[in-house]
Coordinates of C-alpha atoms and ligand atoms in Angstrom, one line a residue:
Chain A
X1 CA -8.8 17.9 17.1
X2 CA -9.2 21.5 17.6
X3 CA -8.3 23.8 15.7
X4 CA -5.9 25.4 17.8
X5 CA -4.1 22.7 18.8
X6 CA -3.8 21.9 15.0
X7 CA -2.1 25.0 14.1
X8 CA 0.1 24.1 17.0
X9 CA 1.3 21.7 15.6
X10 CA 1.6 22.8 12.2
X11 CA 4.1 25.2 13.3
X12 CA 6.1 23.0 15.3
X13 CA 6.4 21.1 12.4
X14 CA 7.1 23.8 9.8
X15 CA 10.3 25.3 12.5
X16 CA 11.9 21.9 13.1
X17 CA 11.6 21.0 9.6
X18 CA 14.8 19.4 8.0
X19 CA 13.5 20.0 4.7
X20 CA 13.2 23.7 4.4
X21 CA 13.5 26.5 6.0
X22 CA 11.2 28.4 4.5
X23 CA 9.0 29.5 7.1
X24 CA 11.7 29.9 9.9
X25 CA 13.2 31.9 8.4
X26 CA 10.5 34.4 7.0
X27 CA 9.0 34.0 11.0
X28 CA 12.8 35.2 11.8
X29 CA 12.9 36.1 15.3
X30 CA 9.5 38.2 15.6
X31 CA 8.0 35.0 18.3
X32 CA 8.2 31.9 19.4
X33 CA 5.9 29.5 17.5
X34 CA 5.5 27.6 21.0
X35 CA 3.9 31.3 22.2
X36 CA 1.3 30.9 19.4
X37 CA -1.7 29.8 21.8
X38 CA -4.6 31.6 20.8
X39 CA -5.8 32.9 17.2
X40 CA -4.8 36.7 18.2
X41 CA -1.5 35.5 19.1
X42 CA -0.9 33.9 15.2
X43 CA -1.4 37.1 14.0
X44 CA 1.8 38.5 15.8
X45 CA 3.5 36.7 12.7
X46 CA 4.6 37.9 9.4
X47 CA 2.6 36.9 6.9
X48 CA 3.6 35.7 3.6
X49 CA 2.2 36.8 0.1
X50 CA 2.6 35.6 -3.7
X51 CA 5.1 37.0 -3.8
X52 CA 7.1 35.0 -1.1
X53 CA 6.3 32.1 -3.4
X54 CA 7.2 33.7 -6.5
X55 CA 10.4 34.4 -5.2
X56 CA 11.3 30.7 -3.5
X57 CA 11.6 27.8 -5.8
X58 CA 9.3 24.6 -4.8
X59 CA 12.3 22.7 -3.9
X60 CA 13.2 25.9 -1.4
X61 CA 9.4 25.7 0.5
X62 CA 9.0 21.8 0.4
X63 CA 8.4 20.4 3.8
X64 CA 7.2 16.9 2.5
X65 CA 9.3 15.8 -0.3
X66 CA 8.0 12.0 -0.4
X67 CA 4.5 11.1 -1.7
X68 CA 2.5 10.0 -4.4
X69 CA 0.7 13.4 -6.3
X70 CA 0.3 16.9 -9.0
X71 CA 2.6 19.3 -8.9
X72 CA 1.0 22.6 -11.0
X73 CA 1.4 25.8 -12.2
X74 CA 0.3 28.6 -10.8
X75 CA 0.4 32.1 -13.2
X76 CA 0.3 35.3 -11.3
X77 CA -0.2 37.3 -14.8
X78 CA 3.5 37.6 -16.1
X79 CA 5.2 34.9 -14.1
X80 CA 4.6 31.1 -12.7
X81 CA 5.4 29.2 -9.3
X82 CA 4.8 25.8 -8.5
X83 CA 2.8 24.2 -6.0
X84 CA 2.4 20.7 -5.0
X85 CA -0.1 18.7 -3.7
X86 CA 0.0 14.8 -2.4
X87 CA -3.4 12.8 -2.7
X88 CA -2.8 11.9 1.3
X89 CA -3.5 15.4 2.1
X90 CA -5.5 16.9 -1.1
X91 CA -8.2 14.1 -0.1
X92 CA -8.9 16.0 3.0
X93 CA -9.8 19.3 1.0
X94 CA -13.0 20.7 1.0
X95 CA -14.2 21.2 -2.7
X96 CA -18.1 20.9 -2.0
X97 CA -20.7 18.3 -2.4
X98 CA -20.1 16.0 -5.7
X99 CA -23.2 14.5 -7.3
X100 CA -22.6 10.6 -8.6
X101 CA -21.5 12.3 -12.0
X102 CA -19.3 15.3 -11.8
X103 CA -18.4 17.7 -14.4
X104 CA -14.9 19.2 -13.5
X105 CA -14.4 22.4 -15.5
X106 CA -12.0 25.1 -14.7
X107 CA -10.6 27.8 -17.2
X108 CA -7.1 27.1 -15.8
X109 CA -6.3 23.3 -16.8
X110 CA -4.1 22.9 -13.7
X111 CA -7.0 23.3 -11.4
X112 CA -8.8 21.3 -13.6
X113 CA -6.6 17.9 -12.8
X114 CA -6.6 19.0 -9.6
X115 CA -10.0 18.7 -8.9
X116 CA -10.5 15.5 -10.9
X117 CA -7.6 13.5 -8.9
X118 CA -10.1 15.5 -5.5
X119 CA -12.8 13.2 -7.3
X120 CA -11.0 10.1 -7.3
X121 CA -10.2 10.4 -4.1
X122 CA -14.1 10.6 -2.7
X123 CA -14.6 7.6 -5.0
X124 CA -16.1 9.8 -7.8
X125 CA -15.8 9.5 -11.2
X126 CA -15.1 13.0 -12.5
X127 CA -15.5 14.2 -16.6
X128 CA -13.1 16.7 -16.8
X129 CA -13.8 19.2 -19.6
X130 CA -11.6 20.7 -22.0
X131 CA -12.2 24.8 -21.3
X132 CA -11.1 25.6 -24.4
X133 CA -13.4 23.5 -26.4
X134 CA -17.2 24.0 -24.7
X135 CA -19.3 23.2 -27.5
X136 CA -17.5 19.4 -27.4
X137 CA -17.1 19.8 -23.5
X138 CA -21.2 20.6 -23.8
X139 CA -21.8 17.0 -25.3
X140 CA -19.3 15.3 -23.0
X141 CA -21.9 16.7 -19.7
X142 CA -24.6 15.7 -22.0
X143 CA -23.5 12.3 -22.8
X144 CA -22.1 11.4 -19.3
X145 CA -26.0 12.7 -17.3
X146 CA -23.9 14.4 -15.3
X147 CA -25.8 15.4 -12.4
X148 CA -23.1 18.2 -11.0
X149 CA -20.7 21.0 -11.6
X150 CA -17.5 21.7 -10.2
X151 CA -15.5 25.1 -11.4
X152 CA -15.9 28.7 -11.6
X153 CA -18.2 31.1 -13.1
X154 CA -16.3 31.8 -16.2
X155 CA -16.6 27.8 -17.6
X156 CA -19.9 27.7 -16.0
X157 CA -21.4 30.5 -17.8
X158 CA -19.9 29.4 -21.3
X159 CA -21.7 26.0 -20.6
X160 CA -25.1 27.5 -20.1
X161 CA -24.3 29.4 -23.2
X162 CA -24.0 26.4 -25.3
X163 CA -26.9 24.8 -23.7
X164 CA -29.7 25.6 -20.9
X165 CA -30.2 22.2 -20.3
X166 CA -26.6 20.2 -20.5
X167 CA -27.4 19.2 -17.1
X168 CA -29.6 16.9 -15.3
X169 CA -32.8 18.3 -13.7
X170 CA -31.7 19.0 -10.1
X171 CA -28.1 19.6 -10.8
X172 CA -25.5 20.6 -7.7
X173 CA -23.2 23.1 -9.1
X174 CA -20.1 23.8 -6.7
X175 CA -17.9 27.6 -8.0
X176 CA -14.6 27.5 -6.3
X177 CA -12.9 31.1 -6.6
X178 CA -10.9 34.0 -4.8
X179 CA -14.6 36.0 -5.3
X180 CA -18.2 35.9 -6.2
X181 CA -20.9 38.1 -8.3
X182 CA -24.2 37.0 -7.0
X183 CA -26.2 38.3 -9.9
X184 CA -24.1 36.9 -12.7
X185 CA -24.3 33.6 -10.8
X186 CA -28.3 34.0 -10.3
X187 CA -28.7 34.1 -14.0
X188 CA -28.1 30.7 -14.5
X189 CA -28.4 28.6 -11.4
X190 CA -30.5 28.6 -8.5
X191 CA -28.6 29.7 -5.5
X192 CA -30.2 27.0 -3.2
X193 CA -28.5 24.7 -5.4
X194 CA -25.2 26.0 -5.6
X195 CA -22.2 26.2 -3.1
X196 CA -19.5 28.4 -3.2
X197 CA -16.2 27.5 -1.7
X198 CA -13.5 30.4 -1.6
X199 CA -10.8 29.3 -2.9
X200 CA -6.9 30.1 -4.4
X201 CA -5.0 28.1 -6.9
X202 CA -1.9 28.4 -3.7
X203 CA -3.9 27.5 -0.7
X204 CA -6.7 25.0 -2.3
X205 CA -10.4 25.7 -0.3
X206 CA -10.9 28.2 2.9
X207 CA -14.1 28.9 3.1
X208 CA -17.8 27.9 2.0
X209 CA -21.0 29.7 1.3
X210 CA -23.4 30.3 4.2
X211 CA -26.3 27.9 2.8
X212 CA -28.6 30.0 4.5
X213 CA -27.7 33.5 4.0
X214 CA -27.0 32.4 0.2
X215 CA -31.0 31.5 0.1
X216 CA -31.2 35.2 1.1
X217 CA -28.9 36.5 -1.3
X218 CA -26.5 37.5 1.2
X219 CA -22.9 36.5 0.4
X220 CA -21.4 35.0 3.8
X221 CA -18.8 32.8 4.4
X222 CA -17.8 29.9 7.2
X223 CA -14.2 29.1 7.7
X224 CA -13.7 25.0 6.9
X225 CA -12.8 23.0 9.0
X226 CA -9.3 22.7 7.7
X227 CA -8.8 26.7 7.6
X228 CA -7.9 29.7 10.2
X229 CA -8.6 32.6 8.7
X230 CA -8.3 36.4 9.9
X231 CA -11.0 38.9 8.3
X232 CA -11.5 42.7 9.0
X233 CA -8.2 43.2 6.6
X234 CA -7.3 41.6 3.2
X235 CA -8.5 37.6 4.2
X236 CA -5.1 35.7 5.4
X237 CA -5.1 32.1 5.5
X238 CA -3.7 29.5 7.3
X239 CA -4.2 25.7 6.1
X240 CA -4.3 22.9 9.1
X241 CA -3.4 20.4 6.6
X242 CA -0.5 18.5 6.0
X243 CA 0.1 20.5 2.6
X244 CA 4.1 19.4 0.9
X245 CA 3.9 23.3 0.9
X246 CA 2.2 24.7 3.9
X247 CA 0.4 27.7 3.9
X248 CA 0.9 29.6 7.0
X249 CA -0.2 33.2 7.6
X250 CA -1.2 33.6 3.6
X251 CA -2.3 36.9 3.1
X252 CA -4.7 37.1 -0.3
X253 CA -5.9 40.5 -1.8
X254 CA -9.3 40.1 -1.0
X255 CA -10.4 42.4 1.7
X256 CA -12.7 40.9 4.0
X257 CA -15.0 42.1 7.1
X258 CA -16.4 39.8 10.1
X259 CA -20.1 39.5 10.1
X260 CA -22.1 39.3 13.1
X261 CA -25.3 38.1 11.6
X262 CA -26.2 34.7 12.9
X263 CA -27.5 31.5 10.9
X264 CA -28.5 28.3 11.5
X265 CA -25.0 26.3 10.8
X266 CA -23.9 26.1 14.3
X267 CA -20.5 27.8 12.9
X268 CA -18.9 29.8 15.1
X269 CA -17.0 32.5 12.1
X270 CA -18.7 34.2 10.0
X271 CA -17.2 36.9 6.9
X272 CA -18.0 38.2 4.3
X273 CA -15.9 40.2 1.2
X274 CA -16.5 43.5 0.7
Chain B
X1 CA -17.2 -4.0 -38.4
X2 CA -17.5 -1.1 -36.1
X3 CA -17.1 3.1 -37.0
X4 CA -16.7 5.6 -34.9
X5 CA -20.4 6.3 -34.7
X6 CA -21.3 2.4 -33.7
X7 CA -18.0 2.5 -31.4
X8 CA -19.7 5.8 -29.6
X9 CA -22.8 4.1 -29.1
X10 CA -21.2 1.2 -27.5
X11 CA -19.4 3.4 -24.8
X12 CA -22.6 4.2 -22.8
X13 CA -23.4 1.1 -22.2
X14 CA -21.1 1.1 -19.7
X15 CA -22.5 4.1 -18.6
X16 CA -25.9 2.1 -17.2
X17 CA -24.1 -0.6 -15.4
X18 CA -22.0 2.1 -13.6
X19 CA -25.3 3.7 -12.7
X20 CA -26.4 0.8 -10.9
X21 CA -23.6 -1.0 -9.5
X22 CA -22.7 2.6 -7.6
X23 CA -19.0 1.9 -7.9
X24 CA -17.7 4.5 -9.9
X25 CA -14.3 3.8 -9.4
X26 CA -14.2 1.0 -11.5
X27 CA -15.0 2.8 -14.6
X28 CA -13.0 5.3 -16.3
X29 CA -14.0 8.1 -19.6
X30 CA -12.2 8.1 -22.5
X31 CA -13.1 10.8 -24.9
X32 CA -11.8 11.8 -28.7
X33 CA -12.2 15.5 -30.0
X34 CA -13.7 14.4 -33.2
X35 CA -11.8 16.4 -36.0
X36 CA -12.3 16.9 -39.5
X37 CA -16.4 17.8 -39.2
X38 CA -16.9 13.8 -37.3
X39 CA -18.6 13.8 -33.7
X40 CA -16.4 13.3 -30.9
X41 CA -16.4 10.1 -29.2
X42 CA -17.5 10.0 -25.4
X43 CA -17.1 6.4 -24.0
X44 CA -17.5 5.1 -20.2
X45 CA -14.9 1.8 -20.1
X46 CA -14.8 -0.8 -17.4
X47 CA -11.0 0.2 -16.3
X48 CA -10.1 -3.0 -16.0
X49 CA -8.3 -3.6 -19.6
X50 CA -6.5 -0.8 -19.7
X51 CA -5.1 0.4 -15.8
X52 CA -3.5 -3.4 -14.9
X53 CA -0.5 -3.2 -12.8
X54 CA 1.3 -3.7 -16.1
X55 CA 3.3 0.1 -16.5
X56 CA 3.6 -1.0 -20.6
X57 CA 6.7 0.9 -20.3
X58 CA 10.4 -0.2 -21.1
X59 CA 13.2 0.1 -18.2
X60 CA 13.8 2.7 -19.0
X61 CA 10.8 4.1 -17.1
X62 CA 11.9 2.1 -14.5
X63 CA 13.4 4.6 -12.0
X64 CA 11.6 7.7 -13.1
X65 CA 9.5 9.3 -10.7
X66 CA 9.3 13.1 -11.6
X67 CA 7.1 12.7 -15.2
X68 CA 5.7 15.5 -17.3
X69 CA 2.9 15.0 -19.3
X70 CA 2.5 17.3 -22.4
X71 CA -0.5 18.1 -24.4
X72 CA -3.9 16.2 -25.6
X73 CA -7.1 17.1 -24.3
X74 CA -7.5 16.9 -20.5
X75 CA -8.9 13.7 -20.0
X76 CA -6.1 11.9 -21.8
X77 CA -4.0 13.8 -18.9
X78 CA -5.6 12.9 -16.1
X79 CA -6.1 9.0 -17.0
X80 CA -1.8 8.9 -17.6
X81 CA -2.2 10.8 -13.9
X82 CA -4.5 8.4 -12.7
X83 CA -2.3 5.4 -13.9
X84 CA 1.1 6.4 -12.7
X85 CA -0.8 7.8 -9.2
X86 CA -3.8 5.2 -8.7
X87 CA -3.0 2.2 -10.3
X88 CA 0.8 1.6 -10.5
X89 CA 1.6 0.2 -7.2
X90 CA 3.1 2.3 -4.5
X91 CA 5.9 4.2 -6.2
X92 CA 5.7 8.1 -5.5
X93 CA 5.5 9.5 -9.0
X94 CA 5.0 13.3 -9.1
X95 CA 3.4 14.3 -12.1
X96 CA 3.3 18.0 -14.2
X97 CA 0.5 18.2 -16.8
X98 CA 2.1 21.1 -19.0
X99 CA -0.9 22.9 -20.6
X100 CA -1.2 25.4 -23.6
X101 CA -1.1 28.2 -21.6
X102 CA 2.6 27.4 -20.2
X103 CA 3.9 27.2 -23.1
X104 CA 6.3 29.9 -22.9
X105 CA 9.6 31.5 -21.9
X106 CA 8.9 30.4 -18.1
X107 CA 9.1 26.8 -19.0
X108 CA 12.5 27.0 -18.0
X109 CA 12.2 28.4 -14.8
X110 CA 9.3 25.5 -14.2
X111 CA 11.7 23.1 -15.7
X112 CA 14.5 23.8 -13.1
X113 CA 12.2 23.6 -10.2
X114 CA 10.4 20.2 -10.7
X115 CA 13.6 18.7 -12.4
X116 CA 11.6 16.5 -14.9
X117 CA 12.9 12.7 -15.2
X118 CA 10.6 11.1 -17.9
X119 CA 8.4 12.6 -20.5
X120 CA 5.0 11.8 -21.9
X121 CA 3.2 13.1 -24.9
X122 CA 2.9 14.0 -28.6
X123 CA 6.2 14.7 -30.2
X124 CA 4.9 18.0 -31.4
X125 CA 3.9 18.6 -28.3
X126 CA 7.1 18.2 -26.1
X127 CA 9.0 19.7 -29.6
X128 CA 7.5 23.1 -28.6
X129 CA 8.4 22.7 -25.0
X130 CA 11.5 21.9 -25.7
X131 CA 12.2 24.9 -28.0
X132 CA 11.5 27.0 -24.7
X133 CA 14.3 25.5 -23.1
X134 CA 17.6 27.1 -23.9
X135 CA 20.0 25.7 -21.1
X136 CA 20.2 21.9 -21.2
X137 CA 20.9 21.4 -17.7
X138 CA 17.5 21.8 -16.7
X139 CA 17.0 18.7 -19.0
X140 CA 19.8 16.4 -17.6
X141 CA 17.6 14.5 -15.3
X142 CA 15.4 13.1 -18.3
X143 CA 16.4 9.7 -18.6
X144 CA 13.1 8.8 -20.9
X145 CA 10.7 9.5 -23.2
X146 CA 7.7 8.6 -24.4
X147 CA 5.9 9.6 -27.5
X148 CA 2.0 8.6 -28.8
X149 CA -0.3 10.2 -31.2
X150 CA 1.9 11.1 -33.8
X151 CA 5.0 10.1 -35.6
X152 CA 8.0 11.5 -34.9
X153 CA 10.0 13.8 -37.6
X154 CA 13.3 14.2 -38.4
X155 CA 13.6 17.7 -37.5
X156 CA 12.0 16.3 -34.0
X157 CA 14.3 13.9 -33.6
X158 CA 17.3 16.2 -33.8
X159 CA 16.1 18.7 -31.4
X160 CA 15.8 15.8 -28.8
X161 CA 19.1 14.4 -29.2
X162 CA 20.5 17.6 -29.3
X163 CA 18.5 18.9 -25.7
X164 CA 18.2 15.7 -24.4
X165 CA 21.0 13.6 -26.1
X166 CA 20.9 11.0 -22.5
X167 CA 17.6 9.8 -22.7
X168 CA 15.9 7.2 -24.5
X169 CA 13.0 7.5 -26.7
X170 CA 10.5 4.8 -27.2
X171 CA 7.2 4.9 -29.2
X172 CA 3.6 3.6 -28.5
X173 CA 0.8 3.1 -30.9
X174 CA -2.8 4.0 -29.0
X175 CA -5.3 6.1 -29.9
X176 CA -7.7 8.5 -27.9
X177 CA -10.8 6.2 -28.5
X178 CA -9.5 2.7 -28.2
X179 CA -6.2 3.0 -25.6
X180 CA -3.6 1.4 -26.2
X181 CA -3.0 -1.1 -29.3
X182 CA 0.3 -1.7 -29.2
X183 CA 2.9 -3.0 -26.0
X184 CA 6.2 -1.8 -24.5
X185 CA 8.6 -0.8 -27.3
X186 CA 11.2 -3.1 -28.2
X187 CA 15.0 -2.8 -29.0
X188 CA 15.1 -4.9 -32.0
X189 CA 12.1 -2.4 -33.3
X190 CA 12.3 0.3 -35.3
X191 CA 10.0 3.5 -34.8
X192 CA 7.0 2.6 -37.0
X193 CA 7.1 -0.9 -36.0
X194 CA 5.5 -2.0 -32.5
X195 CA 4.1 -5.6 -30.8
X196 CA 0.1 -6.0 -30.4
X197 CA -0.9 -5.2 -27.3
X198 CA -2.0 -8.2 -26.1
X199 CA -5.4 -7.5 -24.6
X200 CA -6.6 -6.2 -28.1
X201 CA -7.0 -8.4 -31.2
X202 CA -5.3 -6.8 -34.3
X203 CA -6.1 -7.7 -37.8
X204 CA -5.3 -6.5 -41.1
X205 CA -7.8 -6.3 -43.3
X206 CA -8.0 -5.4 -47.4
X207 CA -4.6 -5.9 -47.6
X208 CA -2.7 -5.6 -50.7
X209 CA 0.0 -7.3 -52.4
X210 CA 2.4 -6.1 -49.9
X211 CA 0.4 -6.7 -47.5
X212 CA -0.6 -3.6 -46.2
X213 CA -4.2 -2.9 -45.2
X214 CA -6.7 -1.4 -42.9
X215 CA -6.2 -1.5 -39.4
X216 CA -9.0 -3.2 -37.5
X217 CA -8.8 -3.9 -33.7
X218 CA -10.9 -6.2 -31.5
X219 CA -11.3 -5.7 -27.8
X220 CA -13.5 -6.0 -24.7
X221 CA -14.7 -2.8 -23.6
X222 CA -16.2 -4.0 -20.5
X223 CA -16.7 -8.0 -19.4
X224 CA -19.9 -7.9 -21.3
X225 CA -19.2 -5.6 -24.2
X226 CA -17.1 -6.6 -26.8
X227 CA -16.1 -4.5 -29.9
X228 CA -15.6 -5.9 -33.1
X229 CA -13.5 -4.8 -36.1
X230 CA -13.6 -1.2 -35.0
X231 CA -12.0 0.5 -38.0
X232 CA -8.9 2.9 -37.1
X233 CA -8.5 4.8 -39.8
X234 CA -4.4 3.3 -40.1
X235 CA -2.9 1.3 -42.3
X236 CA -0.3 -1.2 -41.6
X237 CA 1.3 -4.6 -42.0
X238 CA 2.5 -7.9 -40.6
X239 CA 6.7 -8.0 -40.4
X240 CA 7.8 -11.5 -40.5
X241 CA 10.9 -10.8 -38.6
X242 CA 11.2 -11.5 -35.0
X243 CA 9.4 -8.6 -34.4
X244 CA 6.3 -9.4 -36.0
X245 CA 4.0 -6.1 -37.0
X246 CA 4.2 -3.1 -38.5
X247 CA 2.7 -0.1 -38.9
X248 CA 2.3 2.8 -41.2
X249 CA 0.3 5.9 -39.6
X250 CA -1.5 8.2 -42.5
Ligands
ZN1 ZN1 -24.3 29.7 8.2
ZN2 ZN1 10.7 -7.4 -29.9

């Protein structure tokens, strides 16, 4: 289905909602959702931020109380929120290519379960590794051949610490983060064998790596396919998927800038961050 | 008789048939964090003994569906998650790993929002929590909770029937490296004392006059790999009573 027509729906849904109110009544009276027809007319509505979700309790910004799944902490820095995910809809996420052996290693623990229960549902057995203990977390990669990497930069580089080679020859490594330093990844894996998903503990996956500007060392980004997102201002996203809390409109603090170089991925949005 | 070391070797056995059969999902990792200068076990088990439909939990489990799981390494969090959201039929559990990191003055804040209904975890564990949480009626909900790893203390004890003086409290005896040894706690038992689990074979070896002796357990890891006499490190007897075993953790 297009993506359009998703969206569409998504805010038909979220306005006729008997389970919260949430978004009706942040969109107020500024449109009509049923006006929303084109991508320049979504951004006519207010956006919402962190701190929208700081400020509501889960049980406030729940559209889909019923179904089997994690609900986690988020930490802004002095405060927490809660968000919930459902394994009917967190399946659909877009986390990156998994090797046969996974290594699932966040510094947040929370995004660490997250990911695993992701695993299970692509019929992957995940090791999940213990942040604060790498030198044991080390053996556990070793022990289990894992052939790929799923985290961010932080647990990745206190693995290659410990040991150059804890991973099989050939490894995939997948970094999912709000941002990326290309040199301080390029130290210890090969860019053609690494993806980079932009992504936020609140809103799960947006965005992957251009596999072809990455070769080039150029850091450019393709909306997925579950994910509107506006550029040329701080990146706001919108989630097409069924979330128990929907993210509409989420403006991050990431600026970002459209790119018109062209690749080879037949995708029609390109961005970068600047 | 099996140690740690032969018990670690064992586990990646597994490891090849998962290889080849392809099926992942079948197989699940169970890791210990090794203390007290001993390597840390990694093991790859066939799923199959330890994620049956059977919950192992008493009824008083029965209706909760909000659970918070406190403490232990990751991977002891994520199988409990796994059980309760994989492999225990089609009840909608929610489920809140609390980590290190959130344990702090916002627990109560977190606490009112997800409206916890059972708890998992070390009594140490959910202790600390619980020390964060100064108005009880973010606790009323709790109808159930479950302790492993550790024995619970007096001083424990207290705080929970003073924060949480509705719910019951039950006790299981399983370890990081083997699972589960013992079954769903018992009435008629008191907390040190629990029934075998039965898809492990307990045994009591070098046992004294009182009986009391080393803890050995026997179980199949996977359809072809069975473990003998693995050593755990606890000591315990036989009760004669009704309820027929007893154990003393050191
Ligand atoms: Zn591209
Ligand atoms: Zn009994």
């Amino acid at each position: 289905m297009q993506k359009i027509i998703r969206l569409q729906n998504l805010l038909t849904f979220v306005t006729e909602s008997s389970h919260s109110s949430f978004y009706k009544k942040h969109f107020g009276t500024s449109m009509n959702h049923k006006e929303v027809r084109t991508y320049e007319d979504l951004a006519l509505l207010p956006s919402i931020s962190k701190n929208d979700l700081l400020q509501t309790p889960l049980s406030d910004r729940l559209y889909i109380p019923t179904g089997r799944g994690l609900v986690k902490v988020v930490d802004s820095g002095t405060h927490s929120f809660l968000i919930k995910r459902v394994l009917s809809e967190l399946r659909e996420e877009q986390f990156g290519n998994l090797g046969e052996r996974p290594t699932v290693l966040f510094s947040n623990g929370h995004e660490s379960l997250e990911k695993s229960l992701w695993c299970y549902e692509q019929n992957t057995l995940p090791m999940i590794g213990e942040s604060t203990n790498i030198p044991i977390t080390e053996y556990f990669v070793h022990r289990y051949e894992s052939d790929s990497f799923l985290g961010d930069i932080k647990t990745l580089e206190s693995i290659f610490e410990q040991s150059k080679d804890a991973f099989l020859p050939g490894s995939q490594f997948t970094l999912c983060e709000g941002g990326f330093d290309l040199v301080r990844i390029k130290k210890h894996v090969p860019l053609d064998s690494t993806t980079l998903i932009l992504s936020f503990p609140e809103v799960g996956a947006c965005a992957h790596s251009c596999p072809y500007h990455l070769k080039n060392n150029r850091l450019v980004f393709h909306p997925d396919k579950n994910s509107i997102i506006e550029h040329d201002t701080n990146l706001t996203v919108t989630k097409l998927i069924a979330m128990p809390t929907p993210i509409i409109r989420y403006i991050t603090d990431v600026p970002s800038k459209t790119e018109e170089y062209s690749c080879d991925c037949k995708e029609e949005v390109s961005f970068s961050l600047t | 008789m099996t140690d740690k070391e032969k018990l670690d070797s064992y586990g990646l056995k597994p490891l090849e048939d998962m290889k080849k059969s392809g099926c992942s999902k079948d197989y699940m990792i169970r890791v210990s964090s090794g203390t007290s200068g001993k390597k840390p076990v990694f093991m790859i088990q066939n799923k199959s003994r330890d994620l049956g439909k059977e919950p192992l939990f008493s009824n008083q489990f029965k209706d909760v569906r909000r659970i918070v799981f406190f403490g232990g390494m990751l991977n002891a969090r994520l199988s409990s998650a796994a059980r309760f959201l994989f492999y225990l039929g089609e009840d909608e559990y929610t489920i809140l790993a609390v980590d290190n990191v959130d344990m702090n003055s916002s627990l109560e804040g977190l606490f009112r929002d997800f409206k916890p209904e059972g708890f998992i975890g070390f009594p140490s564990f959910i202790a600390r929590a619980l020390s964060f949480v100064n108005d009880k009626r973010v606790l009323e909900h709790v109808k159930a909770v479950r302790f492993s790893g550790e024995m619970i203390s007096d001083a424990q004890k207290e705080l929970f029937h003073d924060k949480i003086p509705q719910a019951t409290l039950e006790n299981i005896y399983a370890s990081a490296e083997v699972g589960y040894m013992s079954g769903v706690s018992c009435s008629h038992l008191k907390e040190s004392q629990y029934h075998p689990y039965e898809r492990v074979n307990i045994e009591i070896i070098n046992q004294d006059e009182d009986g009391v002796g080393d803890l050995v357990v026997s179980y199949n890891l996977s359809p072809s790999i069975y473990i003998n006499q693995y050593v755990t490190g606890d000591t315990a007897r036989f009760l004669k009573s009704p309820c027929v075993w007893r154990h003393h953790n050191i």
